[in-house]
mmCIF file of C-alpha atoms and ligand atoms in Angstrom:
data_model
loop_
_atom_site.group_PDB
_atom_site.id
_atom_site.type_symbol
_atom_site.label_atom_id
_atom_site.label_comp_id
_atom_site.label_asym_id
_atom_site.label_seq_id
_atom_site.Cartn_x
_atom_site.Cartn_y
_atom_site.Cartn_z
ATOM 1 C CA MET A 1 -3.773 1.899 19.273
ATOM 2 C CA TRP A 2 -1.716 5.060 18.832
ATOM 3 C CA PRO A 3 -3.053 7.805 21.056
ATOM 4 C CA ASP A 4 -2.397 11.458 20.305
ATOM 5 C CA ASN A 5 -1.672 14.176 22.895
ATOM 6 C CA LYS A 6 -5.435 13.870 23.828
ATOM 7 C CA GLY A 7 -5.298 10.159 24.572
ATOM 8 C CA VAL A 8 -7.333 9.607 21.147
ATOM 9 C CA HIS A 9 -6.202 7.176 18.510
ATOM 10 C CA ILE A 10 -4.592 9.105 15.639
ATOM 11 C CA ASN A 11 -6.745 9.562 12.774
ATOM 12 C CA ALA A 12 -4.624 10.160 9.784
ATOM 13 C CA HIS A 13 -4.862 7.118 7.531
ATOM 14 C CA GLY A 14 -3.154 6.761 4.068
ATOM 15 C CA GLY A 15 -0.704 9.178 5.589
ATOM 16 C CA GLY A 16 2.088 11.266 4.323
ATOM 17 C CA MET A 17 4.613 12.845 6.238
ATOM 18 C CA LEU A 18 6.443 16.390 5.987
ATOM 19 C CA SER A 19 9.627 17.391 8.059
ATOM 20 C CA HIS A 20 9.832 21.050 8.269
ATOM 21 C CA GLY A 21 11.722 23.068 10.632
ATOM 22 C CA GLY A 22 12.476 20.547 13.254
ATOM 23 C CA VAL A 23 8.842 19.342 13.203
ATOM 24 C CA THR A 24 7.521 16.394 11.399
ATOM 25 C CA TYR A 25 3.565 16.777 10.328
ATOM 26 C CA TRP A 26 1.917 13.566 9.769
ATOM 27 C CA PHE A 27 -1.208 14.171 7.260
ATOM 28 C CA GLY A 28 -3.920 11.459 6.555
ATOM 29 C CA GLU A 29 -7.553 10.510 5.976
ATOM 30 C CA HIS A 30 -9.791 11.488 8.722
ATOM 31 C CA LYS A 31 -12.227 8.517 9.267
ATOM 32 C CA ILE A 32 -15.230 8.195 11.024
ATOM 33 C CA ALA A 33 -16.901 5.072 12.855
ATOM 34 C CA GLY A 34 -18.643 2.395 10.755
ATOM 35 C CA GLU A 35 -18.532 1.799 6.890
ATOM 36 C CA ALA A 36 -19.610 5.457 6.576
ATOM 37 C CA GLY A 37 -16.071 6.138 7.339
ATOM 38 C CA ASN A 38 -14.792 4.962 4.101
ATOM 39 C CA VAL A 39 -15.725 8.299 2.361
ATOM 40 C CA ALA A 40 -14.785 11.700 3.711
ATOM 41 C CA HIS A 41 -16.763 13.488 6.094
ATOM 42 C CA ALA A 42 -14.283 15.902 7.621
ATOM 43 C CA GLY A 43 -11.279 16.181 5.214
ATOM 44 C CA VAL A 44 -7.334 15.758 6.086
ATOM 45 C CA HIS A 45 -6.297 15.439 9.792
ATOM 46 C CA VAL A 46 -2.769 16.593 10.629
ATOM 47 C CA TYR A 47 -0.577 15.926 13.744
ATOM 48 C CA SER A 48 2.786 17.230 14.598
ATOM 49 C CA SER A 49 5.728 15.818 16.541
ATOM 50 C CA ARG A 50 9.359 16.501 17.369
ATOM 51 C CA ASN A 51 10.084 12.953 18.186
ATOM 52 C CA LEU A 52 7.967 10.611 16.024
ATOM 53 C CA TYR A 53 6.545 8.999 19.206
ATOM 54 C CA ASP A 54 4.294 11.662 20.686
ATOM 55 C CA TRP A 55 2.083 13.340 18.305
ATOM 56 C CA ARG A 56 0.020 16.689 18.946
ATOM 57 C CA ASP A 57 -3.418 16.994 17.325
ATOM 58 C CA GLU A 58 -3.211 19.992 15.006
ATOM 59 C CA GLY A 59 -6.763 19.455 13.642
ATOM 60 C CA ILE A 60 -8.309 19.309 10.190
ATOM 61 C CA ALA A 61 -5.682 20.812 7.833
ATOM 62 C CA LEU A 62 -8.216 20.481 4.714
ATOM 63 C CA SER A 63 -11.859 20.502 5.199
ATOM 64 C CA VAL A 64 -14.618 19.217 2.933
ATOM 65 C CA SER A 65 -16.668 22.014 1.733
ATOM 66 C CA ASP A 66 -20.151 23.174 2.506
ATOM 67 C CA ASP A 67 -20.472 24.357 -0.894
ATOM 68 C CA PRO A 68 -22.917 21.702 -2.843
ATOM 69 C CA VAL A 69 -20.941 22.378 -6.287
ATOM 70 C CA SER A 70 -17.554 21.736 -4.571
ATOM 71 C CA ASP A 71 -15.450 18.563 -5.629
ATOM 72 C CA ILE A 72 -14.790 18.235 -2.234
ATOM 73 C CA VAL A 73 -18.260 17.928 -0.492
ATOM 74 C CA ASP A 74 -19.150 15.790 2.363
ATOM 75 C CA GLY A 75 -19.091 12.120 0.884
ATOM 76 C CA CYS A 76 -16.551 12.430 -1.604
ATOM 77 C CA VAL A 77 -13.252 10.111 -1.416
ATOM 78 C CA ILE A 78 -10.157 11.811 -0.140
ATOM 79 C CA GLU A 79 -7.379 9.367 -0.074
ATOM 80 C CA ARG A 80 -3.534 9.223 0.455
ATOM 81 C CA PRO A 81 -3.328 13.073 1.105
ATOM 82 C CA LYS A 82 0.683 14.245 0.728
ATOM 83 C CA VAL A 83 2.151 17.491 1.375
ATOM 84 C CA MET A 84 5.411 19.366 0.017
ATOM 85 C CA TYR A 85 6.968 22.614 1.007
ATOM 86 C CA ASN A 86 7.634 24.783 -2.099
ATOM 87 C CA ALA A 87 10.837 27.083 -0.980
ATOM 88 C CA THR A 88 10.267 29.402 -3.909
ATOM 89 C CA THR A 89 6.144 30.158 -3.294
ATOM 90 C CA ARG A 90 6.763 29.558 0.280
ATOM 91 C CA LEU A 91 3.639 27.618 0.239
ATOM 92 C CA PHE A 92 2.668 24.092 1.404
ATOM 93 C CA VAL A 93 1.237 22.160 -1.382
ATOM 94 C CA MET A 94 -1.155 19.384 -0.802
ATOM 95 C CA TRP A 95 -2.126 16.593 -3.330
ATOM 96 C CA PHE A 96 -4.688 13.781 -2.643
ATOM 97 C CA HIS A 97 -6.623 11.063 -4.578
ATOM 98 C CA LEU A 98 -10.113 12.582 -5.221
ATOM 99 C CA GLU A 99 -13.270 10.717 -5.986
ATOM 100 C CA LEU A 100 -16.485 12.768 -6.443
ATOM 101 C CA ALA A 101 -19.435 11.907 -4.071
ATOM 102 C CA GLY A 102 -21.663 9.047 -5.127
ATOM 103 C CA LYS A 103 -19.420 8.113 -8.169
ATOM 104 C CA GLY A 104 -17.519 5.132 -6.708
ATOM 105 C CA TYR A 105 -14.036 5.394 -7.940
ATOM 106 C CA ASP A 106 -14.849 6.388 -11.437
ATOM 107 C CA ALA A 107 -13.566 9.959 -11.412
ATOM 108 C CA ALA A 108 -9.658 9.028 -10.713
ATOM 109 C CA ARG A 109 -8.597 12.691 -10.136
ATOM 110 C CA CYS A 110 -6.259 14.467 -8.113
ATOM 111 C CA GLY A 111 -6.897 17.368 -5.812
ATOM 112 C CA VAL A 112 -4.523 19.962 -5.183
ATOM 113 C CA ALA A 113 -4.813 22.501 -2.176
ATOM 114 C CA THR A 114 -2.337 25.124 -0.558
ATOM 115 C CA SER A 115 -1.605 26.947 2.617
ATOM 116 C CA GLU A 116 0.949 29.171 4.092
ATOM 117 C CA SER A 117 1.343 27.191 7.232
ATOM 118 C CA PRO A 118 1.803 23.568 7.531
ATOM 119 C CA THR A 119 -0.957 22.765 9.407
ATOM 120 C CA GLY A 120 -3.413 24.497 7.442
ATOM 121 C CA PRO A 121 -6.119 25.770 6.800
ATOM 122 C CA TYR A 122 -5.415 24.504 3.167
ATOM 123 C CA GLN A 123 -7.438 26.316 0.371
ATOM 124 C CA PHE A 124 -8.589 23.845 -2.263
ATOM 125 C CA ILE A 125 -7.236 24.898 -5.563
ATOM 126 C CA GLY A 126 -9.065 22.301 -7.914
ATOM 127 C CA SER A 127 -9.175 18.676 -9.088
ATOM 128 C CA SER A 128 -8.582 17.118 -12.414
ATOM 129 C CA ARG A 129 -7.512 14.044 -14.284
ATOM 130 C CA LEU A 130 -3.730 14.498 -15.514
ATOM 131 C CA CYS A 131 -1.946 15.591 -18.464
ATOM 132 C CA ALA A 132 -5.030 15.863 -21.051
ATOM 133 C CA GLY A 133 -3.735 15.909 -24.608
ATOM 134 C CA ILE A 134 -0.169 15.038 -23.704
ATOM 135 C CA TRP A 135 1.467 11.524 -24.377
ATOM 136 C CA PRO A 136 3.762 10.040 -22.055
ATOM 137 C CA ARG A 137 7.452 10.179 -22.901
ATOM 138 C CA ASN A 138 7.382 6.422 -23.442
ATOM 139 C CA ALA A 139 4.197 5.954 -25.277
ATOM 140 C CA SER A 140 4.468 3.316 -28.244
ATOM 141 C CA ASP A 141 2.422 3.490 -31.282
ATOM 142 C CA ASP A 142 0.227 0.767 -30.060
ATOM 143 C CA ASP A 143 -0.550 2.646 -26.855
ATOM 144 C CA LYS A 144 -1.874 5.589 -28.820
ATOM 145 C CA LEU A 145 -4.230 3.141 -30.885
ATOM 146 C CA PRO A 146 -7.915 3.741 -30.168
ATOM 147 C CA GLY A 147 -8.884 1.038 -27.889
ATOM 148 C CA ALA A 148 -5.865 1.381 -25.506
ATOM 149 C CA LYS A 149 -6.575 2.450 -22.259
ATOM 150 C CA LEU A 150 -4.003 5.349 -22.782
ATOM 151 C CA ALA A 151 -5.588 6.412 -25.789
ATOM 152 C CA ARG A 152 -9.066 6.328 -24.102
ATOM 153 C CA ASP A 153 -7.936 8.817 -21.667
ATOM 154 C CA PHE A 154 -5.744 11.091 -23.837
ATOM 155 C CA GLU A 155 -8.282 13.708 -24.315
ATOM 156 C CA GLY A 156 -9.919 13.970 -20.779
ATOM 157 C CA GLY A 157 -6.570 13.306 -18.959
ATOM 158 C CA GLN A 158 -5.216 10.311 -17.388
ATOM 159 C CA MET A 159 -6.893 8.405 -14.476
ATOM 160 C CA SER A 160 -4.868 9.215 -10.940
ATOM 161 C CA ARG A 161 -5.862 7.081 -8.163
ATOM 162 C CA ASP A 162 -3.662 5.858 -5.314
ATOM 163 C CA MET A 163 -0.635 8.399 -5.431
ATOM 164 C CA THR A 164 2.317 9.708 -3.535
ATOM 165 C CA LEU A 165 4.554 12.520 -3.915
ATOM 166 C CA PHE A 166 8.590 12.629 -3.902
ATOM 167 C CA VAL A 167 10.690 15.851 -3.766
ATOM 168 C CA ASP A 168 14.075 15.130 -4.890
ATOM 169 C CA ASP A 169 17.315 16.830 -3.643
ATOM 170 C CA ASP A 170 17.174 19.297 -6.334
ATOM 171 C CA GLY A 171 13.843 20.401 -5.435
ATOM 172 C CA SER A 172 12.200 19.052 -8.212
ATOM 173 C CA ALA A 173 8.907 17.163 -7.369
ATOM 174 C CA TYR A 174 7.088 13.999 -8.745
ATOM 175 C CA GLN A 175 3.716 12.637 -8.467
ATOM 176 C CA LEU A 176 3.170 8.885 -8.987
ATOM 177 C CA SER A 177 -0.304 7.439 -9.469
ATOM 178 C CA ALA A 178 -2.046 4.056 -10.456
ATOM 179 C CA SER A 179 -3.573 5.024 -13.901
ATOM 180 C CA GLU A 180 -5.141 3.368 -16.894
ATOM 181 C CA ASP A 181 -7.801 1.256 -14.451
ATOM 182 C CA ASN A 182 -4.715 0.920 -12.194
ATOM 183 C CA GLN A 183 -3.015 -1.313 -14.588
ATOM 184 C CA SER A 184 0.175 0.948 -14.763
ATOM 185 C CA LEU A 185 1.819 3.736 -12.901
ATOM 186 C CA HIS A 186 2.124 7.106 -14.082
ATOM 187 C CA ILE A 187 5.245 9.290 -12.862
ATOM 188 C CA TYR A 188 4.722 13.056 -13.332
ATOM 189 C CA ARG A 189 7.303 15.746 -13.242
ATOM 190 C CA LEU A 190 5.540 18.620 -11.622
ATOM 191 C CA SER A 191 5.783 22.439 -12.374
ATOM 192 C CA SER A 192 8.039 24.244 -10.385
ATOM 193 C CA ASP A 193 5.355 25.545 -8.073
ATOM 194 C CA TYR A 194 4.320 22.080 -7.539
ATOM 195 C CA LEU A 195 0.603 23.130 -8.156
ATOM 196 C CA ARG A 196 0.429 21.008 -11.561
ATOM 197 C CA PRO A 197 1.933 18.422 -13.599
ATOM 198 C CA SER A 198 4.534 19.602 -16.392
ATOM 199 C CA ASP A 199 4.253 17.728 -19.665
ATOM 200 C CA VAL A 200 6.858 15.337 -18.876
ATOM 201 C CA TYR A 201 5.514 11.805 -17.523
ATOM 202 C CA VAL A 202 5.987 8.316 -18.134
ATOM 203 C CA ARG A 203 4.272 5.056 -17.465
ATOM 204 C CA ARG A 204 5.815 2.312 -15.941
ATOM 205 C CA LEU A 205 5.297 -1.284 -14.714
ATOM 206 C CA VAL A 206 2.626 -1.535 -17.055
ATOM 207 C CA GLY A 207 0.113 -4.484 -16.528
ATOM 208 C CA ARG A 208 1.367 -4.821 -12.878
ATOM 209 C CA TYR A 209 -1.618 -3.182 -11.178
ATOM 210 C CA ASN A 210 0.495 -1.541 -8.594
ATOM 211 C CA GLU A 211 -1.307 0.420 -5.695
ATOM 212 C CA ALA A 212 -0.081 2.053 -2.590
ATOM 213 C CA PRO A 213 3.196 3.701 -3.825
ATOM 214 C CA ALA A 214 5.699 4.877 -1.739
ATOM 215 C CA VAL A 215 8.798 6.233 -2.839
ATOM 216 C CA PHE A 216 12.357 7.065 -1.158
ATOM 217 C CA LYS A 217 15.957 7.583 -2.246
ATOM 218 C CA ARG A 218 18.893 6.031 -0.928
ATOM 219 C CA GLU A 219 22.552 6.389 -2.171
ATOM 220 C CA GLY A 220 21.466 7.877 -5.462
ATOM 221 C CA ARG A 221 18.861 5.252 -6.200
ATOM 222 C CA TYR A 222 15.277 5.323 -5.853
ATOM 223 C CA PHE A 223 13.300 2.494 -4.341
ATOM 224 C CA LEU A 224 9.253 1.942 -4.670
ATOM 225 C CA PHE A 225 7.306 0.267 -2.066
ATOM 226 C CA SER A 226 3.891 -0.708 -3.496
ATOM 227 C CA SER A 227 0.964 -3.411 -3.252
ATOM 228 C CA GLY A 228 -1.343 -5.418 -5.511
ATOM 229 C CA CYS A 229 -4.617 -4.291 -6.069
ATOM 230 C CA THR A 230 -7.153 -5.850 -3.676
ATOM 231 C CA GLY A 231 -9.385 -3.282 -2.528
ATOM 232 C CA TRP A 232 -8.984 -2.849 1.414
ATOM 233 C CA ARG A 233 -7.730 -6.637 1.777
ATOM 234 C CA PRO A 234 -3.886 -6.858 2.261
ATOM 235 C CA ASN A 235 -1.669 -8.466 -0.417
ATOM 236 C CA PRO A 236 1.862 -8.926 -0.761
ATOM 237 C CA ALA A 237 4.011 -5.881 -0.859
ATOM 238 C CA ARG A 238 6.554 -5.319 -3.868
ATOM 239 C CA ILE A 239 9.544 -3.137 -4.042
ATOM 240 C CA ALA A 240 11.326 -1.863 -7.305
ATOM 241 C CA VAL A 241 14.526 0.131 -7.798
ATOM 242 C CA ALA A 242 15.520 2.754 -10.568
ATOM 243 C CA ASP A 243 18.236 5.130 -11.227
ATOM 244 C CA SER A 244 15.943 7.845 -12.148
ATOM 245 C CA LEU A 245 12.233 8.667 -11.121
ATOM 246 C CA LEU A 246 11.392 9.063 -14.812
ATOM 247 C CA GLY A 247 13.587 5.811 -15.726
ATOM 248 C CA GLU A 248 13.078 2.106 -15.843
ATOM 249 C CA TRP A 249 11.990 0.371 -12.833
ATOM 250 C CA THR A 250 13.144 -3.199 -11.942
ATOM 251 C CA GLU A 251 11.107 -5.036 -9.788
ATOM 252 C CA LEU A 252 12.856 -6.739 -6.818
ATOM 253 C CA GLY A 253 10.128 -9.042 -5.363
ATOM 254 C CA ASN A 254 8.440 -9.011 -2.046
ATOM 255 C CA PRO A 255 10.491 -6.980 0.693
ATOM 256 C CA CYS A 256 8.659 -8.736 3.627
ATOM 257 C CA ILE A 257 10.601 -11.225 5.888
ATOM 258 C CA GLY A 258 8.391 -13.360 8.301
ATOM 259 C CA THR A 259 6.055 -16.281 8.360
ATOM 260 C CA PRO A 260 4.298 -17.011 5.142
ATOM 261 C CA GLU A 261 1.213 -15.236 6.471
ATOM 262 C CA GLN A 262 3.064 -11.967 7.133
ATOM 263 C CA VAL A 263 4.785 -12.163 3.769
ATOM 264 C CA GLU A 264 1.590 -12.819 1.776
ATOM 265 C CA THR A 265 -0.291 -9.897 3.794
ATOM 266 C CA THR A 266 2.522 -7.501 4.303
ATOM 267 C CA PHE A 267 1.926 -7.842 8.083
ATOM 268 C CA GLU A 268 -1.746 -7.440 7.443
ATOM 269 C CA SER A 269 -1.176 -3.868 5.811
ATOM 270 C CA GLN A 270 -0.660 -1.778 2.762
ATOM 271 C CA SER A 271 2.095 0.759 2.266
ATOM 272 C CA THR A 272 1.507 4.418 2.417
ATOM 273 C CA TYR A 273 4.899 6.369 2.952
ATOM 274 C CA VAL A 274 8.381 5.895 3.492
ATOM 275 C CA LEU A 275 9.600 8.408 6.323
ATOM 276 C CA PRO A 276 13.521 9.367 6.259
ATOM 277 C CA VAL A 277 14.201 9.945 9.797
ATOM 278 C CA GLU A 278 15.945 13.505 10.389
ATOM 279 C CA ARG A 279 19.251 13.586 11.831
ATOM 280 C CA LYS A 280 19.922 9.877 11.530
ATOM 281 C CA ARG A 281 22.153 8.178 8.776
ATOM 282 C CA ASP A 282 20.393 5.956 6.408
ATOM 283 C CA ALA A 283 17.322 5.595 8.525
ATOM 284 C CA PHE A 284 13.672 4.941 6.861
ATOM 285 C CA ILE A 285 10.636 4.071 8.254
ATOM 286 C CA PHE A 286 7.944 1.812 6.268
ATOM 287 C CA MET A 287 4.544 3.234 7.161
ATOM 288 C CA ALA A 288 1.535 1.370 6.214
ATOM 289 C CA ASP A 289 -2.164 1.125 7.011
ATOM 290 C CA ARG A 290 -3.898 -1.976 8.581
ATOM 291 C CA TRP A 291 -7.504 -0.821 6.990
ATOM 292 C CA ARG A 292 -10.867 -1.635 8.995
ATOM 293 C CA PRO A 293 -13.444 -1.177 6.229
ATOM 294 C CA LEU A 294 -16.137 -2.169 8.440
ATOM 295 C CA ASP A 295 -15.231 0.470 11.184
ATOM 296 C CA ALA A 296 -13.037 2.808 9.082
ATOM 297 C CA ILE A 297 -11.837 4.952 12.255
ATOM 298 C CA ASP A 298 -10.495 1.807 14.104
ATOM 299 C CA GLY A 299 -7.892 1.405 11.033
ATOM 300 C CA ARG A 300 -4.241 0.977 12.528
ATOM 301 C CA TYR A 301 -0.804 1.951 11.635
ATOM 302 C CA ILE A 302 2.031 -0.366 11.146
ATOM 303 C CA TRP A 303 5.449 1.350 10.992
ATOM 304 C CA LEU A 304 8.570 -0.879 10.729
ATOM 305 C CA PRO A 305 12.354 0.034 10.269
ATOM 306 C CA ILE A 306 13.741 -0.713 6.766
ATOM 307 C CA ARG A 307 16.778 -2.832 6.631
ATOM 308 C CA PHE A 308 19.017 -3.144 3.637
ATOM 309 C CA VAL A 309 20.275 -6.494 2.691
ATOM 310 C CA ASP A 310 22.786 -6.469 -0.228
ATOM 311 C CA GLY A 311 21.413 -3.013 -0.900
ATOM 312 C CA VAL A 312 17.729 -4.413 -1.239
ATOM 313 C CA PRO A 313 15.121 -2.880 1.323
ATOM 314 C CA ARG A 314 13.603 -5.494 3.675
ATOM 315 C CA ILE A 315 11.003 -5.366 6.416
ATOM 316 C CA GLU A 316 10.536 -7.629 9.067
ATOM 317 C CA TRP A 317 7.865 -7.489 11.827
ATOM 318 C CA ALA A 318 8.754 -6.089 15.169
ATOM 319 C CA GLY A 319 6.051 -6.105 17.994
ATOM 320 C CA GLU A 320 7.900 -3.128 19.481
ATOM 321 C CA TRP A 321 10.821 -1.066 18.813
ATOM 322 C CA ASP A 322 12.358 2.317 19.101
ATOM 323 C CA LEU A 323 14.471 4.679 17.129
ATOM 324 C CA SER A 324 17.682 3.303 18.555
ATOM 325 C CA VAL A 325 17.530 0.814 15.836
ATOM 326 C CA PHE A 326 18.928 3.193 13.619
ATOM 327 C CA SER A 327 21.991 3.943 15.825
HETATM 328 C C1 DGJ B 401 -6.971 0.144 -2.039
HETATM 329 C C2 DGJ B 401 -6.175 1.719 -1.931
HETATM 330 O O1 DGJ B 401 -4.805 1.363 -1.655
HETATM 331 C C3 DGJ B 401 -6.987 2.522 -1.048
HETATM 332 O O2 DGJ B 401 -6.140 3.844 -0.830
HETATM 333 C C4 DGJ B 401 -8.247 2.569 -1.254
HETATM 334 O O3 DGJ B 401 -8.536 3.165 -2.466
HETATM 335 C C5 DGJ B 401 -8.720 1.224 -1.234
HETATM 336 N N1 DGJ B 401 -8.329 0.415 -2.236
HETATM 337 C C6 DGJ B 401 -10.465 1.255 -1.785
HETATM 338 O O4 DGJ B 401 -10.907 -0.065 -1.912
#
């Protein structure tokens, strides 16, 4: 259990972090008790911290809507919210995986919301699939044939389920999401205001059924943690590397070190984000969820320091640790 400033277990599942002005903000899915908690009833919860240990409850950043025609009504699915700050527009921009109420996981959309303040309230801009009418840069002739999943979604836009965001050193932003019925990852370069995809995107790791993407950059190389595709049940983590976000990704196997059970289940968790620790050199935290689908609010958080072995990210269990491991 990880209590907030009121002594209540933090309620920010599938989380994403934003470091801004010396404060780190933790955004995540607000869950309620029981199986009912697997869909959204409140929205996106946000917490703030100056030391990464103590978290202050900042309330609901993005609320589900009372308007019955809204895409984000009570009962929709809002997952894996992530937030970026756009220095030009001075807006905080939130993206999340959205499923429409009562439609299972068929909608496979992205939602976008903005706020002038990091903690919100965020205004919902809209939701959609991505890049309708545009082929990815690396689509082959076969991918464009009727019957291929990519071609199936060409007109209506590509599916976007488990997702993450990444802002590069030059301020360019990217969205990565599970697409084509989860069989591939799509990587979209975003518009300069971060509100929509540009027309530049690629499909990668085709046929690998990756979920739970979490990206970070170290020494000019990009690393991607992900999981396989087994619903709420944990599975072995994966790590991949690339020289450019839109470039080729090379898989480097399972990053976990531990007992067979720990390695097979990613310490009973599924990746959600990699947090670079501010003011520490070469310090990255692997963040993951231990889902509890029968009592969603009871989901737990796994944070582990990332070690580098011959330049490859590795994670090992630590029952207790603190930031001095990075000194
Ligand atoms: C695994 C995903 O990573 C979660 O975010 C969620 O979509 C579950 N599947 C739903 O089964």
